[in-house]
Coordinates of C-alpha atoms in Angstrom, one line a residue:
M1 CA 16.4 128.1 -181.8
Y2 CA 16.8 127.4 -178.1
V3 CA 13.2 128.1 -177.3
G4 CA 11.8 126.4 -180.4
A5 CA 13.4 123.1 -179.6
I6 CA 11.5 123.0 -176.4
F7 CA 8.1 124.6 -177.3
F8 CA 7.4 123.3 -180.8
P9 CA 6.3 119.9 -179.3
L10 CA 4.0 121.8 -176.9
L11 CA 2.5 123.6 -179.9
G12 CA 1.9 120.3 -181.7
A13 CA 0.3 118.9 -178.6
T14 CA -2.0 121.9 -178.3
I15 CA -3.0 121.8 -182.0
S16 CA -3.7 118.1 -181.9
G17 CA -5.3 118.0 -178.5
F18 CA -7.6 121.1 -178.7
L19 CA -8.2 121.4 -182.5
G20 CA -7.9 117.7 -183.6
R21 CA -11.7 117.2 -183.7
W22 CA -12.2 120.1 -186.1
I23 CA -9.1 119.7 -188.3
G24 CA -9.4 115.9 -188.6
D25 CA -7.1 113.0 -188.0
R26 CA -4.6 113.5 -190.9
A27 CA -4.1 117.2 -190.1
A28 CA -3.6 116.4 -186.4
Q29 CA -1.1 113.7 -187.2
W30 CA 1.0 115.8 -189.6
S31 CA 0.8 119.0 -187.5
T32 CA 2.5 117.2 -184.6
V33 CA 5.0 115.6 -187.0
V34 CA 5.9 118.9 -188.5
C35 CA 6.2 120.6 -185.1
M36 CA 8.5 117.7 -183.9
A37 CA 10.6 118.1 -187.1
L38 CA 11.0 121.8 -186.4
A39 CA 12.0 121.0 -182.8
A40 CA 14.5 118.4 -184.0
A41 CA 16.0 121.0 -186.4
C42 CA 16.3 123.5 -183.6
G43 CA 17.7 120.9 -181.3
I44 CA 20.5 119.9 -183.8
L45 CA 21.3 123.6 -184.4
A46 CA 21.4 124.3 -180.6
F47 CA 23.7 121.3 -180.2
I48 CA 26.1 122.6 -182.8
E49 CA 25.9 126.1 -181.4
T50 CA 26.6 124.9 -177.9
V51 CA 29.4 122.5 -178.6
M52 CA 31.1 124.2 -181.5
G53 CA 29.9 127.8 -181.2
N54 CA 29.5 130.1 -178.3
G55 CA 29.3 127.5 -175.6
A56 CA 26.8 127.2 -172.8
T57 CA 24.0 129.7 -172.5
T58 CA 20.9 130.1 -170.4
V59 CA 17.7 131.5 -171.8
R60 CA 15.6 133.1 -169.1
I61 CA 11.8 133.0 -169.9
A62 CA 10.1 134.4 -166.7
T63 CA 10.2 134.4 -162.9
W64 CA 8.2 131.5 -161.6
M65 CA 8.1 132.1 -157.9
N66 CA 9.8 134.4 -155.4
V67 CA 8.9 133.5 -151.9
G68 CA 11.1 134.3 -148.9
G69 CA 14.5 133.1 -149.7
L70 CA 13.3 130.9 -152.6
E71 CA 13.5 132.3 -156.0
V72 CA 12.8 130.1 -159.0
A73 CA 12.9 131.1 -162.7
W74 CA 11.6 129.5 -165.8
A75 CA 14.9 129.2 -167.7
L76 CA 16.4 127.0 -170.4
R77 CA 19.9 125.8 -169.5
Y78 CA 21.9 124.9 -172.6
D79 CA 25.2 123.4 -171.7
T80 CA 26.7 120.3 -173.4
I81 CA 24.8 117.7 -171.3
A82 CA 21.5 119.4 -171.9
A83 CA 22.2 120.0 -175.6
V84 CA 23.0 116.3 -176.1
M85 CA 19.7 115.3 -174.5
V86 CA 17.7 117.9 -176.5
M87 CA 19.2 116.8 -179.8
M88 CA 18.7 113.1 -179.0
V89 CA 15.1 113.5 -177.6
T90 CA 13.8 115.7 -180.4
F91 CA 15.5 113.6 -183.2
V92 CA 14.3 110.2 -181.9
S93 CA 10.9 111.5 -180.9
T94 CA 10.4 112.9 -184.4
L95 CA 11.1 109.5 -185.9
I96 CA 8.6 107.9 -183.5
H97 CA 6.0 110.5 -184.4
L98 CA 6.5 109.7 -188.1
Y99 CA 6.3 106.0 -187.4
S100 CA 3.1 106.5 -185.5
V101 CA 1.4 108.0 -188.5
G102 CA 1.4 104.5 -190.0
Y103 CA 1.2 102.4 -186.9
M104 CA -1.8 104.3 -185.4
S105 CA -3.6 104.9 -188.8
H106 CA -6.6 102.9 -187.9
D107 CA -7.0 104.1 -184.3
A108 CA -10.3 105.7 -183.3
T109 CA -8.8 108.7 -181.4
I110 CA -5.7 109.7 -183.3
P111 CA -5.6 113.4 -182.3
R112 CA -5.6 112.4 -178.6
F113 CA -2.7 110.0 -179.1
F114 CA -0.5 112.5 -180.9
A115 CA -1.3 115.2 -178.3
Y116 CA -0.2 112.9 -175.5
L117 CA 2.9 111.9 -177.5
S118 CA 4.0 115.5 -178.1
L119 CA 3.2 116.5 -174.5
F120 CA 5.4 113.7 -173.3
T121 CA 8.3 115.0 -175.4
F122 CA 7.8 118.6 -174.2
M123 CA 7.9 117.5 -170.6
M124 CA 11.1 115.6 -171.1
L125 CA 12.7 118.6 -172.8
M126 CA 11.6 120.8 -169.9
L127 CA 13.3 118.3 -167.6
V128 CA 16.7 118.2 -169.4
T129 CA 16.9 122.0 -169.9
A130 CA 15.9 122.9 -166.3
D131 CA 18.1 125.5 -164.6
N132 CA 17.0 124.5 -161.1
L133 CA 15.6 121.6 -159.3
A134 CA 12.0 122.9 -159.2
Q135 CA 11.8 123.2 -163.0
L136 CA 13.5 119.8 -163.3
F137 CA 10.8 118.4 -160.9
F138 CA 8.1 120.0 -163.0
G139 CA 9.4 118.1 -166.1
W140 CA 9.9 115.0 -163.9
E141 CA 6.3 114.9 -162.8
G142 CA 5.2 115.9 -166.3
V143 CA 6.7 112.8 -167.9
G144 CA 5.1 110.8 -165.1
L145 CA 1.7 112.3 -166.0
A146 CA 2.2 111.8 -169.7
S147 CA 3.3 108.2 -169.2
Y148 CA 0.1 107.5 -167.3
L149 CA -1.9 108.9 -170.2
L150 CA 0.0 107.0 -172.8
I151 CA 0.3 103.6 -171.0
G152 CA -3.5 103.8 -170.3
Y153 CA -4.3 105.2 -173.8
W154 CA -6.4 102.2 -174.7
Y155 CA -8.5 102.8 -171.5
E156 CA -11.2 100.2 -172.6
K157 CA -8.6 97.5 -171.7
E158 CA -8.6 96.8 -167.9
S159 CA -5.0 95.7 -168.2
A160 CA -3.9 99.1 -169.7
N161 CA -5.7 101.0 -166.9
A162 CA -4.0 98.8 -164.2
A163 CA -0.6 99.2 -165.9
A164 CA -1.0 103.0 -166.0
M165 CA -2.0 103.1 -162.3
K166 CA 0.9 100.9 -161.4
A167 CA 3.4 103.1 -163.3
F168 CA 2.0 106.2 -161.6
I169 CA 2.0 104.8 -158.1
V170 CA 5.4 103.1 -158.2
N171 CA 6.9 106.3 -159.5
R172 CA 5.3 108.3 -156.6
V173 CA 7.5 106.2 -154.3
G174 CA 10.6 107.4 -156.0
D175 CA 9.3 110.9 -156.3
L176 CA 8.9 111.1 -152.5
F177 CA 12.6 110.6 -152.1
F178 CA 13.3 113.1 -154.8
M179 CA 11.2 115.8 -153.1
L180 CA 13.0 115.1 -149.8
G181 CA 16.3 115.5 -151.7
I182 CA 15.2 118.8 -153.1
A183 CA 14.1 120.0 -149.7
L184 CA 17.4 119.0 -148.1
T185 CA 19.4 120.6 -150.9
F186 CA 17.6 123.9 -150.2
H187 CA 18.2 123.5 -146.5
V188 CA 22.0 122.9 -147.0
F189 CA 22.7 125.3 -149.9
G190 CA 19.9 127.9 -149.4
S191 CA 19.0 127.6 -153.1
I192 CA 17.9 125.1 -155.7
E193 CA 19.6 126.9 -158.6
F194 CA 22.2 124.7 -160.2
D195 CA 24.9 127.4 -160.5
V196 CA 24.5 128.3 -156.8
I197 CA 24.5 124.7 -155.7
F198 CA 27.5 123.6 -157.7
A199 CA 29.6 126.6 -156.7
A200 CA 29.0 126.0 -153.0
V201 CA 29.7 122.3 -152.9
P202 CA 33.3 122.7 -151.6
Q203 CA 32.0 124.8 -148.7
H204 CA 29.7 122.0 -147.5
L205 CA 32.0 119.0 -147.6
D206 CA 31.9 118.8 -143.8
T207 CA 28.3 119.8 -143.4
A208 CA 26.2 117.2 -141.5
F209 CA 22.4 116.7 -141.2
L210 CA 21.2 114.6 -138.3
G211 CA 24.7 113.3 -137.9
V212 CA 25.0 112.2 -141.5
P213 CA 27.2 114.0 -144.1
A214 CA 24.7 116.2 -145.9
L215 CA 26.1 115.7 -149.4
E216 CA 25.9 111.9 -149.0
L217 CA 22.2 112.2 -147.9
V218 CA 21.3 114.5 -150.7
A219 CA 22.9 112.2 -153.3
V220 CA 21.2 109.1 -151.9
L221 CA 17.8 110.8 -151.8
L222 CA 18.2 112.0 -155.4
F223 CA 19.4 108.5 -156.5
L224 CA 16.3 106.9 -154.9
G225 CA 14.2 109.3 -156.9
A226 CA 16.1 108.3 -160.0
C227 CA 15.4 104.6 -159.2
G228 CA 11.7 105.1 -159.7
K229 CA 11.9 106.8 -163.1
S230 CA 14.8 104.7 -164.4
A231 CA 13.3 101.4 -163.1
Q232 CA 16.1 100.1 -161.0
I233 CA 15.7 96.9 -159.0
G234 CA 12.9 97.3 -156.4
L235 CA 11.1 100.1 -158.3
H236 CA 11.3 98.4 -161.7
T237 CA 8.0 96.6 -161.5
W238 CA 6.1 99.2 -163.5
L239 CA 8.3 99.0 -166.6
P240 CA 7.3 95.7 -168.2
D241 CA 3.6 96.5 -167.6
A242 CA 4.1 99.7 -169.5
M243 CA 4.0 97.6 -172.6
E244 CA 0.2 97.8 -172.4
G245 CA 0.4 101.1 -174.3
P246 CA 0.9 101.3 -178.1
T247 CA 4.3 100.3 -179.4
P248 CA 5.4 103.9 -180.2
V249 CA 4.8 104.7 -176.6
S250 CA 7.1 101.9 -175.5
A251 CA 9.8 103.2 -177.9
L252 CA 9.4 106.8 -176.6
I253 CA 9.4 105.8 -172.9
H254 CA 12.2 103.3 -173.1
A255 CA 14.6 104.8 -175.6
A256 CA 14.7 108.6 -175.5
T257 CA 12.7 110.0 -172.6
M258 CA 11.3 108.9 -169.3
V259 CA 13.5 106.0 -168.2
T260 CA 16.7 107.9 -169.0
A261 CA 15.7 110.8 -166.8
G262 CA 17.2 109.2 -163.7
V263 CA 20.6 108.7 -165.4
F264 CA 20.5 112.3 -166.6
L265 CA 19.8 113.5 -163.0
V266 CA 22.8 111.6 -161.5
C267 CA 25.1 113.0 -164.2
R268 CA 23.7 116.5 -163.9
M269 CA 24.3 116.4 -160.2
S270 CA 27.8 115.0 -160.6
P271 CA 29.3 118.0 -158.6
I272 CA 27.5 116.6 -155.5
F273 CA 27.9 112.9 -156.3
E274 CA 31.7 113.3 -156.7
Y275 CA 32.0 114.1 -153.0
A276 CA 29.5 111.4 -151.8
P277 CA 31.5 108.1 -152.1
T278 CA 29.0 106.1 -150.2
A279 CA 26.2 107.2 -152.5
L280 CA 28.3 106.4 -155.5
A281 CA 28.9 102.9 -154.2
I282 CA 25.2 102.5 -153.7
V283 CA 24.6 103.7 -157.3
T284 CA 27.2 101.2 -158.6
F285 CA 25.8 98.2 -156.6
V286 CA 22.2 98.9 -157.5
G287 CA 23.0 99.5 -161.2
A288 CA 25.1 96.4 -161.5
T289 CA 22.5 94.2 -159.7
T290 CA 19.8 95.6 -162.0
A291 CA 21.8 94.9 -165.1
F292 CA 22.2 91.2 -164.2
F293 CA 18.7 90.8 -162.7
A294 CA 16.8 92.2 -165.7
A295 CA 19.0 90.2 -168.2
T296 CA 18.1 86.9 -166.5
I297 CA 14.4 87.7 -166.7
G298 CA 14.7 88.7 -170.4
C299 CA 16.0 85.2 -171.2
V300 CA 12.6 83.5 -170.6
Q301 CA 10.0 86.1 -171.5
N302 CA 7.7 85.3 -174.4
D303 CA 6.1 88.7 -175.2
I304 CA 8.3 90.4 -177.8
K305 CA 7.9 93.8 -176.2
R306 CA 8.6 92.5 -172.7
V307 CA 11.9 91.0 -173.7
I308 CA 13.0 94.4 -175.0
A309 CA 11.5 96.1 -171.9
Y310 CA 13.7 94.0 -169.6
S311 CA 16.6 94.7 -171.9
T312 CA 16.0 98.4 -171.3
C313 CA 16.0 97.8 -167.5
S314 CA 19.3 96.0 -167.8
Q315 CA 20.9 98.6 -170.0
L316 CA 19.8 101.3 -167.5
G317 CA 21.7 99.3 -164.9
Y318 CA 24.8 99.6 -167.1
M319 CA 24.4 103.4 -167.3
F320 CA 24.0 103.7 -163.5
F321 CA 27.0 101.7 -162.5
A322 CA 29.1 103.7 -165.1
A323 CA 28.0 106.8 -163.2
G324 CA 28.6 105.1 -159.9
V325 CA 32.3 104.5 -160.7
G326 CA 32.6 108.1 -161.7
A327 CA 32.5 107.7 -165.5
Y328 CA 29.5 110.0 -166.0
Q329 CA 30.6 110.8 -169.6
V330 CA 30.5 107.1 -170.4
A331 CA 27.0 106.7 -168.9
M332 CA 25.8 109.6 -171.0
F333 CA 27.5 108.0 -174.1
H334 CA 25.6 104.7 -173.5
L335 CA 22.4 106.7 -172.9
F336 CA 22.9 108.4 -176.3
T337 CA 23.7 105.3 -178.3
H338 CA 21.1 103.2 -176.5
A339 CA 18.4 105.6 -177.7
F340 CA 19.0 104.7 -181.3
F341 CA 19.2 100.9 -181.1
K342 CA 16.5 100.6 -178.4
A343 CA 14.1 102.7 -180.4
L344 CA 15.0 100.7 -183.4
L345 CA 14.2 97.4 -181.6
F346 CA 10.9 98.6 -180.2
L347 CA 9.7 100.0 -183.5
G348 CA 10.9 96.9 -185.2
A349 CA 8.9 94.8 -182.8
G350 CA 5.9 97.1 -183.6
S351 CA 6.5 96.3 -187.3
V352 CA 6.4 92.6 -186.5
I353 CA 3.3 93.0 -184.4
H354 CA 1.7 94.9 -187.3
A355 CA 2.7 92.2 -189.7
M356 CA 1.4 89.4 -187.5
S357 CA -2.1 90.9 -186.9
D358 CA -1.3 92.2 -183.4
E359 CA 0.3 88.9 -182.2
Q360 CA 3.0 89.6 -179.6
D361 CA 3.9 86.1 -178.3
I362 CA 7.1 84.9 -180.0
R363 CA 6.1 81.3 -179.5
R364 CA 3.4 81.9 -182.1
M365 CA 5.6 83.4 -184.7
G366 CA 8.5 81.9 -186.8
G367 CA 9.2 81.5 -190.5
I368 CA 8.4 85.1 -191.5
W369 CA 11.8 86.6 -192.3
R370 CA 11.3 86.3 -196.1
K371 CA 8.0 88.1 -195.9
I372 CA 9.2 91.1 -194.0
P373 CA 12.9 91.4 -195.0
V374 CA 13.4 95.1 -194.1
T375 CA 12.0 94.6 -190.6
Y376 CA 14.2 91.5 -190.3
G377 CA 17.3 93.4 -191.4
V378 CA 16.8 96.3 -189.0
M379 CA 16.1 93.9 -186.1
W380 CA 19.4 92.3 -186.8
V381 CA 21.1 95.7 -186.7
G382 CA 19.4 96.6 -183.4
S383 CA 20.4 93.3 -181.9
L384 CA 24.0 93.5 -183.0
A385 CA 24.2 97.0 -181.4
L386 CA 22.6 95.8 -178.2
A387 CA 24.8 92.8 -177.9
G388 CA 27.9 95.0 -178.3
I389 CA 29.2 93.4 -181.4
P390 CA 32.0 95.3 -183.2
F391 CA 31.5 97.8 -184.8
F392 CA 28.0 98.8 -183.9
A393 CA 27.0 101.6 -181.5
G394 CA 26.7 99.4 -178.4
Y395 CA 30.2 98.0 -178.9
Y396 CA 31.7 101.4 -178.2
S397 CA 29.5 102.5 -175.3
K398 CA 28.9 99.3 -173.4
D399 CA 32.5 98.1 -173.6
A400 CA 33.6 101.5 -172.3
I401 CA 31.3 101.0 -169.3
L402 CA 32.9 97.6 -168.5
E403 CA 36.3 99.1 -168.9
A404 CA 35.5 101.9 -166.5
A405 CA 34.1 99.5 -163.9
F406 CA 37.3 97.4 -164.2
A407 CA 39.4 100.6 -163.9
A408 CA 37.6 101.8 -160.8
H409 CA 40.0 99.5 -158.7
S410 CA 37.4 99.0 -156.0
A411 CA 35.4 96.0 -154.7
V412 CA 32.1 97.4 -155.9
G413 CA 33.6 98.3 -159.2
M414 CA 34.8 94.7 -159.7
Y415 CA 31.3 93.5 -158.7
A416 CA 29.9 95.7 -161.4
F417 CA 32.3 94.4 -163.9
V418 CA 31.4 90.8 -163.2
C419 CA 27.7 91.5 -163.3
G420 CA 28.1 93.5 -166.5
M421 CA 30.0 90.6 -168.1
A422 CA 27.4 88.1 -167.1
A423 CA 24.7 90.5 -168.4
A424 CA 26.5 90.8 -171.7
V425 CA 26.3 87.1 -172.3
L426 CA 22.6 87.0 -171.3
T427 CA 21.9 90.1 -173.5
A428 CA 23.3 88.5 -176.6
F429 CA 21.5 85.2 -175.7
Y430 CA 18.0 86.7 -175.3
S431 CA 18.5 89.0 -178.3
W432 CA 19.1 86.0 -180.6
R433 CA 16.5 83.9 -178.9
L434 CA 14.0 86.7 -179.9
L435 CA 15.4 86.9 -183.4
I436 CA 15.3 83.1 -184.0
L437 CA 11.9 82.5 -182.5
T438 CA 10.3 85.5 -184.2
F439 CA 11.7 85.1 -187.7
H440 CA 13.1 81.6 -188.2
G441 CA 12.0 78.0 -188.0
A442 CA 8.6 76.6 -189.0
P443 CA 5.6 79.0 -188.8
R444 CA 3.8 78.6 -185.5
A445 CA 1.0 81.0 -186.2
D446 CA -2.3 79.9 -187.5
H447 CA -2.8 79.8 -191.3
H448 CA -5.0 82.9 -191.4
T449 CA -2.4 85.0 -189.7
M450 CA 0.5 83.7 -191.9
E451 CA -1.5 84.5 -195.0
H452 CA -1.7 88.2 -194.0
V453 CA 1.9 88.7 -193.0
H454 CA 3.2 91.8 -194.8
E455 CA 5.9 94.4 -194.7
S456 CA 5.1 97.7 -193.0
P457 CA 4.3 100.8 -195.1
A458 CA 7.0 103.3 -196.1
V459 CA 6.1 105.8 -193.4
M460 CA 7.0 103.1 -190.8
L461 CA 10.1 101.8 -192.6
L462 CA 11.8 105.1 -193.1
P463 CA 12.2 105.8 -189.3
L464 CA 13.5 102.2 -188.9
L465 CA 16.2 102.8 -191.6
V466 CA 17.3 106.1 -190.1
L467 CA 17.5 104.6 -186.6
A468 CA 19.4 101.6 -188.0
A469 CA 21.9 104.1 -189.4
G470 CA 22.2 105.6 -185.9
A471 CA 22.6 102.1 -184.4
I472 CA 25.5 101.5 -186.8
G473 CA 27.3 104.9 -186.8
A474 CA 26.5 106.7 -183.6
G475 CA 29.2 104.8 -181.6
W476 CA 32.3 105.4 -183.7
L477 CA 31.1 108.9 -184.8
F478 CA 30.7 110.3 -181.3
Y479 CA 33.2 108.2 -179.3
P480 CA 36.1 110.7 -179.7
S481 CA 34.0 113.6 -178.4
F482 CA 32.0 111.8 -175.6
I483 CA 34.8 109.8 -174.0
G484 CA 37.8 110.0 -176.3
A485 CA 40.6 112.5 -176.6
G486 CA 38.3 115.4 -177.1
E487 CA 36.0 114.8 -174.1
H488 CA 37.2 117.7 -171.9
A489 CA 36.6 120.2 -174.6
F490 CA 33.3 118.6 -175.6
W491 CA 31.7 118.5 -172.1
A492 CA 33.1 121.9 -171.2
G493 CA 32.5 121.5 -167.5
S494 CA 28.8 120.4 -167.8
I495 CA 29.9 117.1 -166.1
H496 CA 32.2 117.4 -163.1
N497 CA 35.0 115.0 -162.3
A498 CA 36.8 115.7 -159.0
E499 CA 40.6 115.7 -158.7
H500 CA 40.5 112.3 -157.1
N501 CA 38.5 110.7 -160.0
H502 CA 40.9 109.2 -162.5
V503 CA 38.6 106.6 -164.0
L504 CA 38.4 108.1 -167.4
H505 CA 42.2 108.1 -167.6
D506 CA 42.6 104.6 -166.1
M507 CA 40.0 103.0 -168.3
H508 CA 42.3 103.5 -171.3
E509 CA 45.1 101.6 -169.5
V510 CA 43.3 98.4 -168.5
P511 CA 44.8 95.0 -169.5
A512 CA 44.4 94.1 -173.2
W513 CA 41.9 91.4 -172.5
V514 CA 39.4 93.7 -170.9
P515 CA 38.3 95.5 -174.1
I516 CA 38.0 92.2 -175.9
A517 CA 36.0 90.4 -173.2
P518 CA 32.6 92.0 -173.8
A519 CA 32.7 91.1 -177.5
V520 CA 33.6 87.5 -176.6
A521 CA 30.8 87.4 -174.1
G522 CA 28.4 88.6 -176.8
A523 CA 29.6 85.9 -179.2
V524 CA 29.2 83.2 -176.5
G525 CA 25.6 84.4 -175.9
I526 CA 24.8 84.4 -179.6
L527 CA 26.3 80.9 -180.2
T528 CA 24.4 79.5 -177.2
A529 CA 21.1 80.9 -178.6
Y530 CA 21.9 79.4 -182.0
V531 CA 22.6 76.0 -180.5
M532 CA 19.6 75.9 -178.3
Y533 CA 17.0 77.3 -180.7
M534 CA 18.3 76.5 -184.2
F535 CA 20.2 73.2 -184.0
A536 CA 18.8 71.6 -180.8
P537 CA 15.3 73.1 -180.3
A538 CA 14.4 70.4 -177.8
V539 CA 17.0 71.6 -175.4
P540 CA 15.1 74.7 -174.0
A541 CA 12.0 72.6 -173.1
M542 CA 14.2 69.9 -171.5
L543 CA 16.1 72.6 -169.4
A544 CA 12.8 74.2 -168.4
T545 CA 11.6 70.8 -167.2
R546 CA 14.7 69.8 -165.3
L547 CA 15.3 73.2 -163.9
R548 CA 11.7 74.0 -163.3
G549 CA 12.2 75.9 -160.1
L550 CA 14.7 78.2 -161.7
Y551 CA 12.7 78.6 -164.8
L552 CA 9.5 79.6 -162.9
F553 CA 11.6 81.9 -160.7
L554 CA 12.8 83.8 -163.8
L555 CA 9.5 83.5 -165.7
N556 CA 7.7 85.1 -162.7
K557 CA 10.3 87.9 -162.6
W558 CA 12.0 86.9 -159.4
Y559 CA 8.5 87.1 -157.7
F560 CA 8.8 90.8 -157.1
D561 CA 5.1 91.4 -157.9
E562 CA 4.0 88.5 -155.7
L563 CA 6.2 89.7 -152.9
Y564 CA 4.8 93.3 -153.1
D565 CA 1.3 91.9 -153.3
R566 CA 1.9 89.9 -150.1
I567 CA 3.7 92.5 -148.0
L568 CA 2.2 95.7 -149.3
V569 CA -1.0 95.3 -151.4
R570 CA -2.9 92.8 -149.3
P571 CA -2.2 94.4 -145.9
T572 CA -3.1 97.8 -147.4
L573 CA -6.4 96.5 -148.7
A574 CA -7.2 94.7 -145.4
T575 CA -6.5 97.8 -143.5
A576 CA -8.6 99.9 -145.8
R577 CA -11.4 97.4 -145.5
V578 CA -11.3 97.7 -141.7
F579 CA -11.3 101.5 -141.8
W580 CA -14.2 101.3 -144.3
K581 CA -16.5 98.8 -142.7
T582 CA -15.7 99.5 -139.0
G583 CA -14.4 103.0 -138.9
D584 CA -16.5 104.6 -141.6
A585 CA -19.6 102.5 -141.9
R586 CA -20.1 101.5 -138.2
I587 CA -18.6 104.4 -136.3
I588 CA -18.5 107.6 -138.5
D589 CA -21.7 106.8 -140.3
G590 CA -23.2 104.5 -137.6
M591 CA -23.4 107.0 -134.7
P592 CA -25.3 109.8 -136.4
N593 CA -27.3 107.3 -138.4
G594 CA -28.1 105.3 -135.2
A595 CA -29.2 108.5 -133.4
A596 CA -31.4 109.4 -136.4
A597 CA -32.9 105.9 -136.4
L598 CA -33.8 106.3 -132.7
V599 CA -35.5 109.6 -133.3
A600 CA -37.3 108.1 -136.2
E601 CA -38.5 105.1 -134.2
A602 CA -39.6 107.3 -131.3
S603 CA -41.5 109.5 -133.8
R604 CA -43.2 106.4 -135.2
G605 CA -44.3 105.5 -131.6
A606 CA -45.6 108.9 -130.9
V607 CA -47.5 108.8 -134.2
R608 CA -49.3 105.7 -133.1
L609 CA -50.7 107.6 -130.1
Q610 CA -52.3 110.2 -132.4
T611 CA -55.5 108.2 -133.2
G612 CA -57.8 111.2 -133.7
R613 CA -60.5 109.8 -131.3
V614 CA -61.8 112.1 -128.5
A615 CA -62.5 109.1 -126.2
N616 CA -58.8 108.0 -126.4
Y617 CA -57.6 111.5 -125.7
A618 CA -60.1 111.8 -122.7
F619 CA -59.0 108.4 -121.3
T620 CA -55.3 109.5 -121.6
M621 CA -56.0 112.7 -119.8
I622 CA -57.9 110.9 -117.0
I623 CA -55.0 108.4 -116.6
G624 CA -52.6 111.3 -116.4
L625 CA -54.7 113.0 -113.9
V626 CA -55.0 109.9 -111.7
I627 CA -51.2 109.5 -111.8
F628 CA -50.7 113.1 -110.9
V629 CA -53.1 113.0 -108.0
S630 CA -51.6 109.8 -106.7
L631 CA -48.1 111.3 -106.7
F632 CA -49.4 114.4 -105.0
L633 CA -51.2 112.5 -102.2
T634 CA -48.1 110.3 -101.8
G635 CA -46.1 113.4 -101.3
L636 CA -48.5 114.7 -98.6
A637 CA -48.5 111.4 -96.8
R638 CA -44.8 111.6 -96.4

């Protein structure tokens, strides 16, 4: 059961990747789907066994390395936080695999796609069940590799190749800090095994490294690593470009796997973060800033998938500032509920794109809700959950985050609360902007496209309906266990709250207006979107004209890409060009090539002397003899 949940996806990837050419597309598709279904069944059973049965367990597979004082094992750590992630990842991934059977049915290399998809899932599962930082880093890099393969899956598109490279390179920046964090952890604790590290934290509260508290430095380095994977402000630029991959890839990356790895890391390492208040303040500030920043950009994007991508970036910010104020359980709860409604929104967007003959610009849609009613309905469900409208999943988890931020009783906590409230208004606004422009109003697509608008096949609609059920019910169903009265028994020590951390208690005692405020903010955002896009459609264009500077600032994503291009990309290319043309071509290649050219030229001169005529040779000898005799006589005269 424990092993099957992890390795069934690897089996599916192996079958599809190595045997797909011989067994055919259909067999490759369904073999991976069946393997994922088996993994999901095992994941659900493992969750039940862990939470309601025998508690946490560790399945040791083999010794990985034993060098000096470093011993690392391949082991599957099943405590509550890991069991939640395994259940969620396998379940959502199974639905995405099933959806992909219909969505990718006309692709030319189906086995390759499904092999990459299952490999991605396996790597994420290895990450969340890691028993040590080395195995976690293996899964961490594995999802990075798989994301590169999936984002650049359509490699014949230059934009897809560029997006894959961008994702890979930007994540390397974060991974550098993560590796430094692992190295410092080993230096401080003498181990990278979680049990050893967590047990020894109280002994190292006063340990310093280069004059800085070691726990603070470890926590900051690990968080900077998380910023890359989870696309926090500064290292977020790869996330929107990742939309170049097929839509199921976007759903898998954004909903259940890669981008949530950073949040999971912070919550997994809560025994360290609890004693690193400066690091937690940084996590809170960055997360809150990201939540607001990404929401502002989502309000003006026109690609249906990019709007949802920036929504993911914003929601990850919510998760981080929840962890930053010490409410790790709340962060995990939002991670869990978000998986359902964000996968639903991405797959719903894929259904729209499928219906609209691959059109993704919402300005070229409209008037299609009657033609694809099921897709329209589930997009409403996903948007209601995302906006935090009672009583959908996001209402329980996002509201809890804002309550926790308010209950933190700190300046950075209040900053997070204000940013979160502002982001709540903007989230509801861009969600309904997307719904209205996509489904309502007069059709803006060409006549040929509108004639071919059709509902998706059953194999795509079934996952949407299941995810819609999760977006409706996951909040109220799991609230009591995750953050309610039963949270202590549920988490069973897999998340650590220090004695000084009272945020989970205090969040239930906030003023009465605080729990109501997020829903009101959502209603304000929805109403604003209705006024601007349903009743006064000329207003958005007027505002874009009058506030052109602000509009372009948001449309160009706060100019982060342009800034990085100016201060990083162009100087790097200029430096590389100097090293290439001067250092490599002129000096490294020029010196030996120049010497060789001199020898060749001298050889050509010597060749011209070899005429083959005896008279020329005799004349040369006589001249030489005259010179020799002259020099000899000159010497005697002296």
